PDB file of C-alpha atoms in Angstrom:
ATOM      1  CA  MET A   1      99.155 125.267  94.026  1.00 73.00           C
ATOM      2  CA  ARG A   2     101.131 122.409  95.473  1.00 83.00           C
ATOM      3  CA  LEU A   3      99.850 119.052  96.688  1.00 89.00           C
ATOM      4  CA  THR A   4     100.934 117.835 100.092  1.00 91.00           C
ATOM      5  CA  GLN A   5     103.124 114.781 100.623  1.00 94.00           C
ATOM      6  CA  GLN A   6     100.025 113.104 101.999  1.00 94.00           C
ATOM      7  CA  ALA A   7      98.184 113.399  98.670  1.00 96.00           C
ATOM      8  CA  ASN A   8     101.310 112.460  96.737  1.00 95.00           C
ATOM      9  CA  TYR A   9     101.848 109.259  98.728  1.00 96.00           C
ATOM     10  CA  ALA A  10      98.151 108.408  98.694  1.00 97.00           C
ATOM     11  CA  VAL A  11      98.227 108.330  94.888  1.00 97.00           C
ATOM     12  CA  ARG A  12     101.581 106.533  94.779  1.00 96.00           C
ATOM     13  CA  THR A  13     100.395 103.896  97.258  1.00 97.00           C
ATOM     14  CA  LEU A  14      97.357 103.213  95.101  1.00 97.00           C
ATOM     15  CA  MET A  15      99.586 103.012  92.024  1.00 96.00           C
ATOM     16  CA  TYR A  16     101.816 100.522  93.842  1.00 95.00           C
ATOM     17  CA  CYS A  17      98.823  98.342  94.677  1.00 95.00           C
ATOM     18  CA  ALA A  18      97.457  98.658  91.136  1.00 95.00           C
ATOM     19  CA  ALA A  19     100.782  97.486  89.681  1.00 93.00           C
ATOM     20  CA  ARG A  20     100.385  94.186  91.514  1.00 89.00           C
ATOM     21  CA  PRO A  21      98.136  91.366  90.359  1.00 85.00           C
ATOM     22  CA  PRO A  22      94.721  91.802  92.075  1.00 80.00           C
ATOM     23  CA  GLU A  23      95.143  88.715  94.244  1.00 82.00           C
ATOM     24  CA  GLU A  24      98.522  89.836  95.626  1.00 87.00           C
ATOM     25  CA  ILE A  25      98.874  91.703  98.888  1.00 92.00           C
ATOM     26  CA  SER A  26     101.118  94.770  99.098  1.00 93.00           C
ATOM     27  CA  LYS A  27     103.236  94.890 102.223  1.00 92.00           C
ATOM     28  CA  ILE A  28     103.574  98.119 104.189  1.00 92.00           C
ATOM     29  CA  PRO A  29     107.374  97.816 104.636  1.00 92.00           C
ATOM     30  CA  GLU A  30     107.771  97.278 100.879  1.00 92.00           C
ATOM     31  CA  ILE A  31     105.771 100.385  99.999  1.00 93.00           C
ATOM     32  CA  ALA A  32     107.551 102.508 102.614  1.00 94.00           C
ATOM     33  CA  ARG A  33     110.961 101.340 101.440  1.00 92.00           C
ATOM     34  CA  THR A  34     110.077 101.840  97.783  1.00 92.00           C
ATOM     35  CA  TYR A  35     109.142 105.478  98.311  1.00 93.00           C
ATOM     36  CA  GLY A  36     111.724 106.182 101.012  1.00 93.00           C
ATOM     37  CA  ILE A  37     109.211 107.172 103.672  1.00 94.00           C
ATOM     38  CA  SER A  38     108.692 105.942 107.210  1.00 95.00           C
ATOM     39  CA  GLU A  39     106.096 103.307 107.919  1.00 94.00           C
ATOM     40  CA  THR A  40     104.596 105.709 110.471  1.00 95.00           C
ATOM     41  CA  HIS A  41     104.020 108.303 107.741  1.00 95.00           C
ATOM     42  CA  LEU A  42     102.638 105.637 105.440  1.00 96.00           C
ATOM     43  CA  PHE A  43     100.162 104.509 108.129  1.00 95.00           C
ATOM     44  CA  LYS A  44      98.770 108.071 108.253  1.00 95.00           C
ATOM     45  CA  VAL A  45      98.257 107.963 104.490  1.00 96.00           C
ATOM     46  CA  LEU A  46      96.729 104.494 104.712  1.00 96.00           C
ATOM     47  CA  LYS A  47      94.194 105.669 107.273  1.00 97.00           C
ATOM     48  CA  ILE A  48      92.830 108.090 104.691  1.00 97.00           C
ATOM     49  CA  LEU A  49      92.787 105.423 101.974  1.00 98.00           C
ATOM     50  CA  VAL A  50      91.045 102.919 104.249  1.00 97.00           C
ATOM     51  CA  ASP A  51      88.551 105.470 105.612  1.00 97.00           C
ATOM     52  CA  HIS A  52      87.558 106.425 102.060  1.00 97.00           C
ATOM     53  CA  GLY A  53      87.266 102.801 100.965  1.00 97.00           C
ATOM     54  CA  TYR A  54      90.130 102.743  98.455  1.00 97.00           C
ATOM     55  CA  VAL A  55      92.120  99.969 100.131  1.00 96.00           C
ATOM     56  CA  GLN A  56      91.449  97.005 102.376  1.00 94.00           C
ATOM     57  CA  THR A  57      93.794  95.980 105.138  1.00 93.00           C
ATOM     58  CA  LEU A  58      94.569  92.375 105.880  1.00 90.00           C
ATOM     59  CA  ARG A  59      95.961  91.724 109.324  1.00 88.00           C
ATOM     60  CA  GLY A  60      98.321  89.053 110.492  1.00 82.00           C
ATOM     61  CA  ARG A  61     101.703  87.706 109.570  1.00 80.00           C
ATOM     62  CA  ASN A  62     100.925  87.644 105.860  1.00 80.00           C
ATOM     63  CA  GLY A  63      98.851  90.812 105.994  1.00 86.00           C
ATOM     64  CA  GLY A  64      99.143  94.024 104.086  1.00 92.00           C
ATOM     65  CA  ILE A  65      96.872  96.036 101.839  1.00 95.00           C
ATOM     66  CA  ARG A  66      95.165  95.707  98.486  1.00 95.00           C
ATOM     67  CA  LEU A  67      92.812  97.812  96.442  1.00 96.00           C
ATOM     68  CA  ALA A  68      89.239  97.575  97.704  1.00 95.00           C
ATOM     69  CA  TYR A  69      87.988  97.570  94.117  1.00 93.00           C
ATOM     70  CA  SER A  70      89.276  97.832  90.590  1.00 94.00           C
ATOM     71  CA  ALA A  71      91.796 100.615  89.901  1.00 96.00           C
ATOM     72  CA  ASP A  72      89.717 101.743  86.918  1.00 96.00           C
ATOM     73  CA  ARG A  73      86.971 102.811  89.345  1.00 97.00           C
ATOM     74  CA  ILE A  74      89.226 105.022  91.502  1.00 97.00           C
ATOM     75  CA  LEU A  75      89.233 108.569  90.157  1.00 97.00           C
ATOM     76  CA  LEU A  76      92.418 110.537  90.673  1.00 98.00           C
ATOM     77  CA  GLY A  77      90.469 113.670  91.578  1.00 97.00           C
ATOM     78  CA  GLU A  78      88.570 111.838  94.328  1.00 97.00           C
ATOM     79  CA  VAL A  79      91.809 110.589  95.868  1.00 98.00           C
ATOM     80  CA  ILE A  80      93.291 114.089  95.851  1.00 97.00           C
ATOM     81  CA  ARG A  81      90.137 115.535  97.432  1.00 96.00           C
ATOM     82  CA  ALA A  82      90.261 112.851 100.135  1.00 96.00           C
ATOM     83  CA  ALA A  83      93.954 113.304 100.907  1.00 96.00           C
ATOM     84  CA  GLU A  84      94.187 117.096 100.936  1.00 93.00           C
ATOM     85  CA  GLU A  85      92.987 119.029 103.952  1.00 85.00           C
ATOM     86  CA  ASN A  86      91.882 122.104 102.025  1.00 81.00           C
ATOM     87  CA  PHE A  87      92.087 123.869  98.713  1.00 80.00           C
ATOM     88  CA  ASN A  88      92.355 127.432  99.952  1.00 74.00           C
ATOM     89  CA  LEU A  89      94.146 129.042  97.038  1.00 69.00           C
ATOM     90  CA  ALA A  90      93.941 132.429  98.761  1.00 66.00           C
ATOM     91  CA  GLU A  91      92.997 133.658 102.231  1.00 68.00           C
ATOM     92  CA  CYS A  92      89.494 134.504 101.066  1.00 65.00           C
ATOM     93  CA  PHE A  93      88.842 130.778 100.466  1.00 64.00           C
ATOM     94  CA  ASP A  94      89.284 130.186 104.216  1.00 63.00           C
ATOM     95  CA  ALA A  95      85.947 130.729 106.020  1.00 62.00           C
ATOM     96  CA  SER A  96      87.733 131.875 109.181  1.00 66.00           C
ATOM     97  CA  LYS A  97      89.649 134.634 107.370  1.00 65.00           C
ATOM     98  CA  GLN A  98      86.989 136.337 105.328  1.00 64.00           C
ATOM     99  CA  ASP A  99      87.790 139.912 106.279  1.00 66.00           C
ATOM    100  CA  CYS A 100      88.749 141.132 102.823  1.00 66.00           C
ATOM    101  CA  PRO A 101      86.643 144.139 101.726  1.00 65.00           C
ATOM    102  CA  LEU A 102      86.495 142.703  98.188  1.00 61.00           C
ATOM    103  CA  LEU A 103      85.166 139.319  99.262  1.00 61.00           C
ATOM    104  CA  ASN A 104      81.670 139.555  97.781  1.00 65.00           C
ATOM    105  CA  SER A 105      82.725 141.079  94.475  1.00 69.00           C
ATOM    106  CA  CYS A 106      86.295 139.917  93.942  1.00 75.00           C
ATOM    107  CA  THR A 107      87.156 138.887  90.413  1.00 81.00           C
ATOM    108  CA  PHE A 108      90.406 137.309  91.626  1.00 80.00           C
ATOM    109  CA  ASN A 109      88.451 134.990  93.933  1.00 79.00           C
ATOM    110  CA  ARG A 110      86.137 133.997  91.077  1.00 82.00           C
ATOM    111  CA  VAL A 111      89.076 133.322  88.716  1.00 87.00           C
ATOM    112  CA  LEU A 112      90.864 131.182  91.324  1.00 84.00           C
ATOM    113  CA  ASN A 113      87.690 129.202  91.940  1.00 84.00           C
ATOM    114  CA  GLU A 114      87.293 128.664  88.198  1.00 91.00           C
ATOM    115  CA  ALA A 115      90.898 127.424  88.014  1.00 91.00           C
ATOM    116  CA  LEU A 116      90.282 125.014  90.899  1.00 91.00           C
ATOM    117  CA  VAL A 117      87.205 123.612  89.162  1.00 93.00           C
ATOM    118  CA  ALA A 118      89.258 123.156  85.957  1.00 96.00           C
ATOM    119  CA  PHE A 119      92.047 121.461  87.948  1.00 94.00           C
ATOM    120  CA  PHE A 120      89.639 118.859  89.319  1.00 95.00           C
ATOM    121  CA  SER A 121      87.902 118.500  85.968  1.00 97.00           C
ATOM    122  CA  VAL A 122      91.197 117.281  84.509  1.00 97.00           C
ATOM    123  CA  LEU A 123      92.039 115.024  87.473  1.00 97.00           C
ATOM    124  CA  ASP A 124      88.575 113.453  87.329  1.00 97.00           C
ATOM    125  CA  GLN A 125      89.288 112.292  83.765  1.00 98.00           C
ATOM    126  CA  TYR A 126      91.951 109.865  85.047  1.00 98.00           C
ATOM    127  CA  THR A 127      91.873 106.777  87.203  1.00 98.00           C
ATOM    128  CA  ILE A 128      94.525 104.960  89.178  1.00 97.00           C
ATOM    129  CA  ALA A 129      94.424 102.333  86.406  1.00 96.00           C
ATOM    130  CA  ASP A 130      95.447 105.030  83.906  1.00 96.00           C
ATOM    131  CA  LEU A 131      98.454 105.886  86.068  1.00 94.00           C
ATOM    132  CA  ALA A 132      99.426 102.226  86.437  1.00 93.00           C
ATOM    133  CA  GLU A 133      98.636 101.233  82.853  1.00 90.00           C
ATOM    134  CA  ASP A 134     102.056  99.762  82.036  1.00 86.00           C
ATOM    135  CA  LYS A 135     102.341  97.414  85.017  1.00 83.00           C
ATOM    136  CA  ASP A 136     105.603  95.789  83.893  1.00 84.00           C
ATOM    137  CA  LYS A 137     107.325  99.144  83.542  1.00 86.00           C
ATOM    138  CA  LEU A 138     105.895 100.388  86.834  1.00 83.00           C
ATOM    139  CA  GLN A 139     107.030  97.249  88.671  1.00 85.00           C
ATOM    140  CA  ALA A 140     110.526  97.682  87.255  1.00 86.00           C
ATOM    141  CA  LEU A 141     110.658 101.384  88.146  1.00 86.00           C
ATOM    142  CA  LEU A 142     109.519 100.610  91.687  1.00 84.00           C
ATOM    143  CA  ASN A 143     111.994  97.715  92.019  1.00 83.00           C
ATOM    144  CA  MET A 144     109.131  95.614  93.340  1.00 79.00           C
ATOM    145  CA  GLY A 145     110.879  92.260  93.021  1.00 67.00           C
ATOM    146  CA  GLU A 146     114.156  93.485  94.525  1.00 63.00           C
ATOM    147  CA  ILE A 147     112.533  95.129  97.540  1.00 53.00           C
ATOM    148  CA  THR A 148     110.333  92.107  98.230  1.00 51.00           C
ATOM    149  CA  GLN A 149     113.399  89.846  98.132  1.00 51.00           C
ATOM    150  CA  ALA A 150     115.491  92.195 100.309  1.00 53.00           C
ATOM    151  CA  LEU A 151     112.769  92.322 102.970  1.00 48.00           C
ATOM    152  CA  ALA A 152     112.381  88.520 102.852  1.00 50.00           C
ATOM    153  CA  ASN A 153     116.151  88.121 103.332  1.00 54.00           C
ATOM    154  CA  THR A 154     116.075  90.533 106.287  1.00 57.00           C
ATOM    155  CA  ALA A 155     113.199  88.640 107.899  1.00 51.00           C
ATOM    156  CA  ALA A 156     114.966  85.295 107.346  1.00 54.00           C
ATOM    157  CA  SER A 157     118.205  86.522 108.919  1.00 63.00           C
ATOM    158  CA  LYS A 158     116.316  87.851 111.973  1.00 61.00           C
ATOM    159  CA  SER A 159     114.647  84.483 112.550  1.00 60.00           C
ATOM    160  CA  GLN A 160     117.971  82.608 112.595  1.00 59.00           C
TER     161      GLN A 160
END
């Protein structure tokens, strides 16, 4: 099984926000630049995060996003479930393609379902706070200060 980029960036965006002090706003251009993705792609991810109540958006010149509530209340498994479109590990998991003659008695189907349940059981043991536990290290790895300064310099040079 492989997670989509959407799920990957949903988790990483939440980690980015969790690495910041709670009162600080995370800027969309900063997050996009940090992860090397387009702002357009990030907005698609943010729609999911906003719709599921994980982040709040703040509009205006000094706007951005921040966690809607404490990172220790956001379960990793819930974020993955929200960001992924489906978890069809085999064709028989897809309701529109249930033409397999083994469907009602397939051991393979049962084993895959058991594995999926175990997968989420592990993910549900972790929160975004667990992933962002060492905030200083995470900020350094994400070059948060450097990217913020680079974007501020770009904005200043445009206004001159």
